[in-house]
Amino acid sequence: METLRPVPRTLLRDRAYASIRDAIVAGEIEPGAVVRDAELAERLGLSRAPVREAFSRLVDEGLLESKPQSYTRVTPLVASDVRDAAAVVGAMHELVTRVAVPRLGTADLTVMRAANERFAAAVSAGEVDAALRADDELHDVLVRVSGNRAAAATVARYTPLIRRLERQRFGEGGSCRSAGLHERLIEACEAGDVDGAVHVTAEIWRGLEELAD
């Protein structure tokens, strides 16, 4: 498992959380798998305390489920949960897009274009992890420029639930989000077309709701 490797002893709780979350999203720890704090602590080179704290956070976010004194395991992929998460994350992206578009500068648009080029190349090459990273980089520009910390936190919390399904569908030969939709979004942003950018954003995330069906 490439994701689960020893981490520097800084911000241990957050690093443990990120490593375990990423392993779940990548499918390295499969749905239904039982996870044990002692085992993962050893593999990550940490004490059990930060791993336990990471477990608690992942339970709260829906990636793990726990029965006290019995087990902690990865939650199954449930279509309704993914659909609900996509609706919430999509609403947050529409919100930040509406705020961010008038504030975008040339450098921001350049970052978005470069991310979309990497996205398109990764999709063509069948590199799902690279595609999803590039997708995040593109949309994160709008989240960052909006300055809405509550929206950013909500996106960060619920996106992993969606990524698990996207990654599975891509691995089964399905398609990832369209680079063409991204291009339309960037064009609307460059033109300062707030309503157009919000419309394309809604179309992108509506497609993810439909993916859950």
Short mmCIF file of C-alpha atoms in Angstrom, two decimals:
data_model
loop_
_atom_site.label_atom_id
_atom_site.label_comp_id
_atom_site.label_asym_id
_atom_site.label_seq_id
_atom_site.Cartn_x
_atom_site.Cartn_y
_atom_site.Cartn_z
CA MET A 1 0.00 0.00 0.00
CA GLU A 2 1.74 3.17 -1.17
CA THR A 3 -0.49 5.58 0.75
CA LEU A 4 0.10 4.03 4.17
CA ARG A 5 3.73 4.82 4.88
CA PRO A 6 5.55 6.39 7.86
CA VAL A 7 4.90 10.12 8.25
CA PRO A 8 6.99 12.88 9.87
CA ARG A 9 6.15 13.45 13.51
CA THR A 10 4.46 16.79 12.87
CA LEU A 11 0.75 17.40 13.10
CA LEU A 12 0.43 13.69 13.77
CA ARG A 13 -3.34 13.58 14.10
CA ASP A 14 -3.86 15.41 10.79
CA ARG A 15 -1.24 13.37 8.97
CA ALA A 16 -2.69 10.11 10.26
CA TYR A 17 -6.16 11.24 9.20
CA ALA A 18 -5.01 12.21 5.70
CA SER A 19 -3.08 8.97 5.15
CA ILE A 20 -5.92 6.71 6.26
CA ARG A 21 -8.55 8.76 4.40
CA ASP A 22 -6.53 8.63 1.18
CA ALA A 23 -6.04 4.86 1.52
CA ILE A 24 -9.80 4.40 1.92
CA VAL A 25 -10.61 6.65 -1.04
CA ALA A 26 -8.01 4.88 -3.19
CA GLY A 27 -9.49 1.51 -2.31
CA GLU A 28 -6.29 0.33 -0.65
CA ILE A 29 -8.46 -0.32 2.40
CA GLU A 30 -11.62 -1.79 0.91
CA PRO A 31 -15.24 -1.21 1.96
CA GLY A 32 -16.11 -3.50 4.84
CA ALA A 33 -12.48 -4.00 5.89
CA VAL A 34 -11.86 -3.94 9.64
CA VAL A 35 -9.17 -1.44 10.68
CA ARG A 36 -7.15 -1.68 13.89
CA ASP A 37 -5.41 1.28 15.47
CA ALA A 38 -2.37 -0.73 16.58
CA GLU A 39 -1.79 -2.15 13.09
CA LEU A 40 -2.14 1.16 11.28
CA ALA A 41 -0.08 2.98 13.91
CA GLU A 42 2.78 0.57 13.28
CA ARG A 43 2.55 0.93 9.52
CA LEU A 44 2.45 4.73 9.76
CA GLY A 45 5.25 4.88 12.31
CA LEU A 46 3.02 6.58 14.90
CA SER A 47 1.66 5.94 18.36
CA ARG A 48 -1.91 4.72 18.64
CA ALA A 49 -3.26 8.03 19.99
CA PRO A 50 -3.22 10.06 16.71
CA VAL A 51 -4.58 7.06 14.81
CA ARG A 52 -7.49 6.79 17.25
CA GLU A 53 -8.19 10.50 16.81
CA ALA A 54 -8.10 10.01 13.05
CA PHE A 55 -10.57 7.11 13.38
CA SER A 56 -12.96 9.34 15.32
CA ARG A 57 -12.85 12.00 12.61
CA LEU A 58 -13.33 9.46 9.83
CA VAL A 59 -16.34 7.98 11.62
CA ASP A 60 -17.82 11.47 11.86
CA GLU A 61 -17.25 11.99 8.13
CA GLY A 62 -18.82 8.69 7.11
CA LEU A 63 -15.76 6.79 5.87
CA LEU A 64 -15.56 4.55 8.93
CA GLU A 65 -18.20 3.01 11.17
CA SER A 66 -17.56 1.83 14.70
CA LYS A 67 -19.22 -0.41 17.23
CA PRO A 68 -17.70 0.20 20.70
CA GLN A 69 -15.71 -2.74 22.06
CA SER A 70 -16.32 -4.63 18.82
CA TYR A 71 -14.94 -3.23 15.55
CA THR A 72 -14.09 -0.23 13.41
CA ARG A 73 -14.47 -0.82 9.70
CA VAL A 74 -14.66 0.99 6.37
CA THR A 75 -18.21 1.90 5.43
CA PRO A 76 -19.73 0.36 2.29
CA LEU A 77 -20.38 2.50 -0.76
CA VAL A 78 -24.01 3.56 -0.42
CA ALA A 79 -25.52 5.36 -3.41
CA SER A 80 -27.82 7.57 -1.35
CA ASP A 81 -24.91 8.74 0.82
CA VAL A 82 -22.86 9.64 -2.24
CA ARG A 83 -25.80 11.39 -3.86
CA ASP A 84 -26.43 13.45 -0.74
CA ALA A 85 -22.76 14.35 -0.46
CA ALA A 86 -22.62 15.37 -4.12
CA ALA A 87 -25.66 17.62 -3.67
CA VAL A 88 -24.08 19.36 -0.68
CA VAL A 89 -20.63 19.71 -2.25
CA GLY A 90 -22.20 20.92 -5.50
CA ALA A 91 -24.16 23.60 -3.65
CA MET A 92 -20.97 24.79 -1.96
CA HIS A 93 -19.15 24.95 -5.29
CA GLU A 94 -21.97 26.99 -6.80
CA LEU A 95 -21.74 29.36 -3.84
CA VAL A 96 -17.99 29.86 -4.06
CA THR A 97 -18.12 30.20 -7.85
CA ARG A 98 -20.64 33.04 -7.59
CA VAL A 99 -18.38 34.88 -5.16
CA ALA A 100 -15.04 34.05 -6.77
CA VAL A 101 -15.65 34.84 -10.45
CA PRO A 102 -15.51 38.65 -10.06
CA ARG A 103 -12.32 38.30 -8.01
CA LEU A 104 -10.34 36.01 -10.31
CA GLY A 105 -7.08 37.29 -11.71
CA THR A 106 -5.00 36.24 -14.69
CA ALA A 107 -2.81 34.02 -12.53
CA ASP A 108 -5.87 32.20 -11.17
CA LEU A 109 -7.16 31.47 -14.66
CA THR A 110 -3.71 30.23 -15.69
CA VAL A 111 -3.73 27.77 -12.78
CA MET A 112 -7.20 26.55 -13.77
CA ARG A 113 -6.19 26.02 -17.41
CA ALA A 114 -3.02 24.15 -16.45
CA ALA A 115 -5.02 21.94 -14.09
CA ASN A 116 -7.53 21.15 -16.82
CA GLU A 117 -4.74 20.22 -19.23
CA ARG A 118 -3.37 17.79 -16.64
CA PHE A 119 -6.89 16.51 -16.05
CA ALA A 120 -7.51 15.81 -19.73
CA ALA A 121 -4.13 14.12 -20.14
CA ALA A 122 -4.69 11.94 -17.08
CA VAL A 123 -8.15 10.88 -18.22
CA SER A 124 -6.79 9.95 -21.66
CA ALA A 125 -4.02 7.93 -20.01
CA GLY A 126 -6.40 6.20 -17.62
CA GLU A 127 -4.60 7.69 -14.60
CA VAL A 128 -7.49 8.15 -12.19
CA ASP A 129 -5.50 9.48 -9.23
CA ALA A 130 -3.82 12.14 -11.35
CA ALA A 131 -7.17 13.06 -12.90
CA LEU A 132 -8.84 13.53 -9.53
CA ARG A 133 -5.90 15.56 -8.19
CA ALA A 134 -6.05 17.87 -11.20
CA ASP A 135 -9.82 18.17 -10.82
CA ASP A 136 -9.37 19.20 -7.20
CA GLU A 137 -6.70 21.74 -8.15
CA LEU A 138 -8.99 23.36 -10.70
CA HIS A 139 -12.00 23.73 -8.44
CA ASP A 140 -9.88 24.65 -5.42
CA VAL A 141 -8.93 27.89 -7.17
CA LEU A 142 -12.54 29.06 -6.90
CA VAL A 143 -12.85 27.84 -3.32
CA ARG A 144 -9.67 29.68 -2.33
CA VAL A 145 -10.49 32.93 -4.13
CA SER A 146 -13.98 33.02 -2.60
CA GLY A 147 -12.47 33.15 0.87
CA ASN A 148 -15.45 31.23 2.30
CA ARG A 149 -13.90 29.05 5.01
CA ALA A 150 -17.19 27.35 5.90
CA ALA A 151 -17.73 26.29 2.30
CA ALA A 152 -14.12 25.10 2.05
CA ALA A 153 -14.52 22.98 5.18
CA THR A 154 -17.75 21.45 3.90
CA VAL A 155 -16.17 20.60 0.55
CA ALA A 156 -13.16 19.02 2.27
CA ARG A 157 -15.41 16.98 4.56
CA TYR A 158 -17.74 15.45 1.98
CA THR A 159 -15.63 15.20 -1.19
CA PRO A 160 -13.87 11.95 -0.12
CA LEU A 161 -17.23 10.14 -0.07
CA ILE A 162 -17.72 11.14 -3.70
CA ARG A 163 -14.15 10.36 -4.72
CA ARG A 164 -14.53 6.73 -3.62
CA LEU A 165 -17.34 6.21 -6.12
CA GLU A 166 -15.66 8.21 -8.89
CA ARG A 167 -12.53 6.15 -8.51
CA GLN A 168 -14.44 2.88 -8.60
CA ARG A 169 -16.44 3.87 -11.68
CA PHE A 170 -13.30 5.02 -13.46
CA GLY A 171 -11.59 1.74 -12.62
CA GLU A 172 -14.56 -0.15 -14.06
CA GLY A 173 -14.11 1.62 -17.37
CA GLY A 174 -16.46 4.51 -16.72
CA SER A 175 -15.73 8.11 -17.62
CA CYS A 176 -14.42 10.90 -15.46
CA ARG A 177 -15.76 14.42 -15.57
CA SER A 178 -15.41 16.12 -18.93
CA ALA A 179 -12.48 18.40 -19.65
CA GLY A 180 -14.92 20.15 -21.99
CA LEU A 181 -17.13 21.13 -19.06
CA HIS A 182 -14.08 22.47 -17.29
CA GLU A 183 -13.18 24.48 -20.38
CA ARG A 184 -16.65 26.00 -20.46
CA LEU A 185 -16.29 26.89 -16.79
CA ILE A 186 -12.94 28.57 -17.38
CA GLU A 187 -14.30 30.51 -20.36
CA ALA A 188 -17.21 31.79 -18.27
CA CYS A 189 -14.82 32.76 -15.48
CA GLU A 190 -12.55 34.63 -17.88
CA ALA A 191 -15.54 36.50 -19.33
CA GLY A 192 -16.73 37.45 -15.86
CA ASP A 193 -19.98 35.61 -16.57
CA VAL A 194 -21.06 34.74 -13.04
CA ASP A 195 -24.36 33.12 -13.98
CA GLY A 196 -22.74 31.11 -16.76
CA ALA A 197 -19.99 29.85 -14.46
CA VAL A 198 -22.52 28.87 -11.81
CA HIS A 199 -24.61 27.07 -14.44
CA VAL A 200 -21.65 24.99 -15.62
CA THR A 201 -20.67 24.24 -12.03
CA ALA A 202 -24.19 22.97 -11.34
CA GLU A 203 -23.99 20.79 -14.47
CA ILE A 204 -20.69 19.27 -13.32
CA TRP A 205 -21.98 18.33 -9.90
CA ARG A 206 -25.37 17.20 -11.15
CA GLY A 207 -23.47 14.64 -13.19
CA LEU A 208 -21.92 13.29 -10.00
CA GLU A 209 -25.33 12.96 -8.37
CA GLU A 210 -26.43 10.95 -11.42
CA LEU A 211 -23.26 8.83 -11.15
CA ALA A 212 -24.48 7.64 -7.75
CA ASP A 213 -27.66 6.35 -9.38
#
